[in-house]
Amino acid sequence: MRKPIILLIAILLIPLIPSYSQAYLELKDAYWSTPTLAFGATNTFTVEVESTYSGTLSGISATLTVFDVAGSDYSGTFSYAGSLFEGQVLVMDFDIFLPTDASASHYRAQLVIDYSADGTPLTQTMDLYVTVQGSPEVRCRLSANVKPGWPATAYLTVTNEGDGVARRVTVTVTPASPNVQTSSPIEIGTLDPGESRKVPLTLYIGDSADESVTLTATVTWLAQVGNGGQYTCTQALMVTEEPVRGLDVATNTTLLEPGKTNRVYLLVRNEG
């Protein structure tokens, strides 16, 4: 009788073990709540997360830790007594102390969130960067060959060349040549220092387009602290013609008998 009892206990304990495999909260934004920071004092760092869970999230508590700030780690906590539903954004404020010698551009941080998804306990970890002295500088580049009359894909490369986190990065693409259509704006989101992202861009090039078309891309962004910025790049894209396609004619007859009337079947295919 012991084995069934032990098995029953194990089954009852399984739901009590927190799950680390599910992630129902998505990081949307992270920034300091004031445009300037006070060193040697406590500042408020805000993190916004969105629920992607179709049910109810509750019992939310979180800890944000900023690592190795002038040799020490600093943490802040947050708790929310209400429920969170799919599509809702939760704004979490963390009080973080900044020492007077916090002189680095940005610091590595980790956000640990505990919550329940319809009664199932979960723990989710998010890695991020916290800007202190740095500032983002975002650059963009377009590159592609496109074909007239066909939906084509150009590639937009967006890179944060600065030493601070760029947030709410948005790119607006405008054709500078006639007979070109595209859709914008494009939401990039957050770019960490040194991060580069390649985004596909669908274009339609009219049949009467020139041998090259020009696109202008303007990227705008905000900073975690201080001012954001804007950058514009212009790129000429070469237009390559589609090869002319016509009719393909083939026969499935391989043997002809001399002195007789032979029936030959032709296979005609329109490749245009």
Coordinates of C-alpha atoms in Angstrom, one line a residue:
M1 CA 0.0 0.0 0.0
R2 CA 3.0 2.4 0.4
K3 CA 3.7 2.8 -3.3
P4 CA 0.2 4.1 -4.2
I5 CA 0.3 6.6 -1.3
I6 CA 3.7 7.9 -2.4
L7 CA 2.5 8.2 -6.0
L8 CA -0.6 10.1 -4.8
I9 CA 1.6 12.6 -2.8
A10 CA 3.8 13.2 -5.8
I11 CA 0.8 13.9 -8.0
L12 CA -0.6 16.4 -5.5
L13 CA 2.7 18.2 -5.2
I14 CA 3.3 18.7 -8.9
P15 CA 0.9 21.7 -9.3
L16 CA 2.6 23.4 -6.4
I17 CA 6.0 23.6 -8.1
P18 CA 6.4 27.0 -9.9
S19 CA 6.7 26.8 -13.7
Y20 CA 9.6 28.6 -15.4
S21 CA 8.8 27.5 -19.0
Q22 CA 5.8 29.7 -19.7
A23 CA 6.1 33.5 -20.4
Y24 CA 2.9 35.4 -20.5
L25 CA 4.3 38.9 -19.9
E26 CA 6.0 40.8 -22.7
L27 CA 8.4 43.7 -22.1
K28 CA 7.0 46.8 -23.8
D29 CA 9.1 49.7 -22.5
A30 CA 11.6 50.7 -19.8
Y31 CA 12.8 54.2 -18.8
W32 CA 13.5 56.5 -15.9
S33 CA 10.5 58.5 -14.8
T34 CA 12.3 61.8 -14.8
P35 CA 14.3 63.5 -17.6
T36 CA 17.4 63.9 -15.4
L37 CA 18.8 61.6 -12.7
A38 CA 19.8 62.5 -9.1
F39 CA 23.0 60.8 -8.0
G40 CA 23.5 59.9 -4.4
A41 CA 19.7 59.5 -4.2
T42 CA 16.8 57.2 -5.1
N43 CA 15.3 57.5 -8.6
T44 CA 12.3 55.8 -10.1
F45 CA 12.7 53.4 -13.0
T46 CA 9.5 52.4 -14.8
V47 CA 9.0 49.1 -16.7
E48 CA 5.9 48.4 -18.8
V49 CA 4.8 44.8 -19.5
E50 CA 1.8 43.5 -21.5
S51 CA -0.1 40.4 -20.8
T52 CA -0.3 37.9 -23.7
Y53 CA -2.3 35.4 -21.7
S54 CA -5.9 34.6 -22.7
G55 CA -6.9 34.1 -19.1
T56 CA -6.3 36.0 -15.9
L57 CA -2.9 36.9 -14.3
S58 CA -3.0 37.8 -10.6
G59 CA -0.8 38.1 -7.5
I60 CA 1.9 40.0 -9.5
S61 CA 5.1 40.9 -7.7
A62 CA 8.4 41.9 -9.2
T63 CA 12.0 42.7 -8.3
L64 CA 14.3 44.7 -10.5
T65 CA 18.1 44.4 -9.8
V66 CA 20.7 46.6 -11.5
F67 CA 24.1 44.9 -11.3
D68 CA 27.5 46.2 -10.5
V69 CA 26.8 49.9 -10.2
A70 CA 30.1 51.2 -8.9
G71 CA 30.7 47.8 -7.4
S72 CA 27.3 47.1 -5.8
D73 CA 24.0 45.7 -6.9
Y74 CA 20.8 47.8 -6.3
S75 CA 17.2 46.5 -6.2
G76 CA 13.7 47.8 -6.1
T77 CA 10.4 45.9 -5.7
F78 CA 6.8 46.2 -7.0
S79 CA 3.5 44.5 -6.3
Y80 CA 0.1 44.6 -7.8
A81 CA -3.0 43.3 -6.1
G82 CA -5.3 43.4 -9.0
S83 CA -5.8 41.2 -12.1
L84 CA -4.3 41.6 -15.5
F85 CA -6.0 40.4 -18.7
E86 CA -4.8 39.8 -22.3
G87 CA -3.7 43.1 -24.0
Q88 CA -3.5 45.1 -20.8
V89 CA -0.3 46.9 -20.0
L90 CA 1.0 47.0 -16.4
V91 CA 3.2 50.0 -15.4
M92 CA 5.6 49.0 -12.7
D93 CA 7.7 51.6 -10.8
F94 CA 10.9 50.6 -9.0
D95 CA 12.9 52.8 -6.6
I96 CA 16.6 52.4 -7.5
F97 CA 19.4 54.1 -5.6
L98 CA 22.1 55.6 -7.8
P99 CA 25.5 56.2 -6.0
T100 CA 27.4 59.4 -6.8
D101 CA 30.1 57.4 -8.7
A102 CA 27.7 55.7 -11.1
S103 CA 29.7 56.8 -14.1
A104 CA 29.1 54.0 -16.7
S105 CA 27.0 54.6 -19.7
H106 CA 24.6 51.7 -18.9
Y107 CA 24.3 48.8 -16.6
R108 CA 23.0 45.2 -16.9
A109 CA 19.7 44.6 -15.1
Q110 CA 17.3 41.7 -14.5
L111 CA 13.6 41.8 -13.8
V112 CA 12.1 38.8 -12.0
I113 CA 8.3 38.6 -11.9
D114 CA 6.2 36.2 -9.9
Y115 CA 2.5 35.8 -10.7
S116 CA -0.3 33.2 -11.1
A117 CA -2.0 32.3 -14.4
D118 CA -5.5 31.1 -13.5
G119 CA -4.1 29.8 -10.3
T120 CA -0.9 28.3 -11.6
P121 CA 2.2 29.9 -10.1
L122 CA 4.8 31.2 -12.6
T123 CA 8.2 32.9 -12.4
Q124 CA 9.4 34.9 -15.4
T125 CA 12.8 36.5 -15.9
M126 CA 13.7 39.4 -18.2
D127 CA 17.2 40.7 -19.0
L128 CA 17.5 44.3 -19.9
Y129 CA 19.9 47.3 -19.8
V130 CA 19.5 50.5 -17.7
T131 CA 21.0 53.7 -19.1
V132 CA 22.6 56.1 -16.7
Q133 CA 25.3 58.3 -18.4
G134 CA 24.9 57.1 -22.0
S135 CA 22.7 58.1 -24.9
P136 CA 21.4 56.2 -28.0
E137 CA 22.3 57.0 -31.6
V138 CA 20.3 55.1 -34.1
R139 CA 21.3 54.7 -37.8
C140 CA 19.6 53.0 -40.7
R141 CA 20.5 51.5 -44.0
L142 CA 18.5 50.2 -47.0
S143 CA 19.8 47.6 -49.4
A144 CA 18.1 45.5 -52.1
N145 CA 17.6 44.9 -55.8
V146 CA 14.0 45.1 -56.8
K147 CA 12.0 43.9 -59.9
P148 CA 9.4 46.0 -61.7
G149 CA 5.8 44.9 -61.5
W150 CA 6.5 42.4 -58.7
P151 CA 6.1 42.8 -54.9
A152 CA 9.7 43.0 -53.8
T153 CA 11.5 42.8 -50.5
A154 CA 14.0 45.5 -49.5
Y155 CA 15.8 45.1 -46.2
L156 CA 16.1 47.9 -43.7
T157 CA 18.9 47.6 -41.2
V158 CA 18.6 49.6 -38.0
T159 CA 21.5 49.9 -35.6
N160 CA 22.0 51.5 -32.2
E161 CA 25.5 52.9 -32.4
G162 CA 25.2 54.8 -29.1
D163 CA 25.9 53.7 -25.6
G164 CA 22.4 54.0 -24.2
V165 CA 19.1 52.1 -24.8
A166 CA 16.9 53.4 -27.7
R167 CA 13.2 52.9 -27.0
R168 CA 10.1 53.3 -29.1
V169 CA 12.2 53.1 -32.3
T170 CA 10.0 53.9 -35.3
V171 CA 10.9 54.1 -39.0
T172 CA 9.0 55.9 -41.7
V173 CA 9.8 55.0 -45.3
T174 CA 8.9 57.4 -48.1
P175 CA 9.5 56.8 -51.8
A176 CA 11.5 59.6 -53.4
S177 CA 10.8 58.2 -56.9
P178 CA 7.5 57.9 -58.8
N179 CA 5.8 54.5 -59.4
V180 CA 6.9 53.1 -56.0
Q181 CA 4.6 52.1 -53.2
T182 CA 5.4 50.9 -49.7
S183 CA 3.8 50.8 -46.3
S184 CA 5.0 52.5 -43.2
P185 CA 5.6 53.4 -40.3
I186 CA 7.5 50.3 -39.0
E187 CA 7.6 49.8 -35.3
I188 CA 11.0 48.5 -34.2
G189 CA 10.6 48.7 -30.4
T190 CA 13.7 48.7 -28.2
L191 CA 17.3 48.6 -29.4
D192 CA 20.1 47.9 -26.8
P193 CA 23.5 49.5 -27.2
G194 CA 25.2 47.9 -30.2
E195 CA 22.1 46.0 -31.3
S196 CA 21.3 45.7 -35.0
R197 CA 18.0 44.6 -36.5
K198 CA 17.2 43.7 -40.1
V199 CA 13.6 44.4 -41.0
P200 CA 12.0 43.2 -44.3
L201 CA 10.1 46.0 -46.3
T202 CA 7.6 45.1 -49.0
L203 CA 7.7 47.3 -52.1
Y204 CA 5.7 47.5 -55.3
I205 CA 7.7 48.9 -58.3
G206 CA 5.6 50.0 -61.3
D207 CA 6.5 48.8 -64.8
S208 CA 7.4 52.4 -65.9
A209 CA 10.0 52.8 -63.1
D210 CA 13.5 54.0 -63.9
E211 CA 16.6 51.8 -63.6
S212 CA 16.9 52.8 -60.0
V213 CA 14.4 54.1 -57.4
T214 CA 15.1 56.1 -54.3
L215 CA 13.7 55.5 -50.8
T216 CA 14.1 57.8 -47.8
A217 CA 13.9 56.3 -44.4
T218 CA 13.5 58.4 -41.2
V219 CA 14.1 56.7 -37.9
T220 CA 13.0 58.3 -34.6
W221 CA 13.6 57.1 -31.1
L222 CA 13.3 58.0 -27.4
A223 CA 15.9 57.5 -24.7
Q224 CA 15.6 56.0 -21.2
V225 CA 16.9 59.2 -19.8
G226 CA 17.3 62.6 -21.6
N227 CA 16.3 63.4 -25.2
G228 CA 15.6 61.1 -28.1
G229 CA 16.6 61.8 -31.7
Q230 CA 16.0 61.4 -35.4
Y231 CA 18.1 60.2 -38.3
T232 CA 17.3 60.1 -42.1
C233 CA 19.0 57.9 -44.7
T234 CA 18.4 57.9 -48.5
Q235 CA 19.2 54.9 -50.7
A236 CA 19.0 54.3 -54.4
L237 CA 17.8 50.7 -55.2
M238 CA 18.7 49.1 -58.6
V239 CA 15.8 47.8 -60.6
T240 CA 16.5 44.5 -62.4
E241 CA 14.3 43.4 -65.3
E242 CA 12.5 40.1 -65.2
P243 CA 13.7 37.8 -68.1
V244 CA 11.2 37.6 -71.0
R245 CA 9.1 34.5 -70.8
G246 CA 7.1 33.0 -73.6
L247 CA 5.9 29.5 -74.8
D248 CA 7.8 26.3 -74.1
V249 CA 7.1 23.5 -76.7
A250 CA 8.1 19.9 -76.2
T251 CA 7.0 16.5 -77.5
N252 CA 6.5 13.2 -75.6
T253 CA 7.2 11.1 -78.7
T254 CA 10.6 9.6 -78.8
L255 CA 10.4 7.1 -81.7
L256 CA 9.2 7.6 -85.3
E257 CA 8.5 4.7 -87.7
P258 CA 9.8 5.4 -91.3
G259 CA 7.3 5.0 -94.2
K260 CA 4.3 5.4 -91.9
T261 CA 2.1 8.2 -90.6
N262 CA 3.2 9.0 -87.1
R263 CA 1.1 10.9 -84.6
V264 CA 3.2 13.3 -82.5
Y265 CA 1.8 15.0 -79.4
L266 CA 3.1 18.5 -78.6
L267 CA 3.1 19.9 -75.1
V268 CA 2.8 23.7 -75.1
R269 CA 3.3 25.5 -71.8
N270 CA 2.8 29.3 -71.2
E271 CA 5.8 30.4 -69.0
G272 CA 4.8 34.0 -69.0

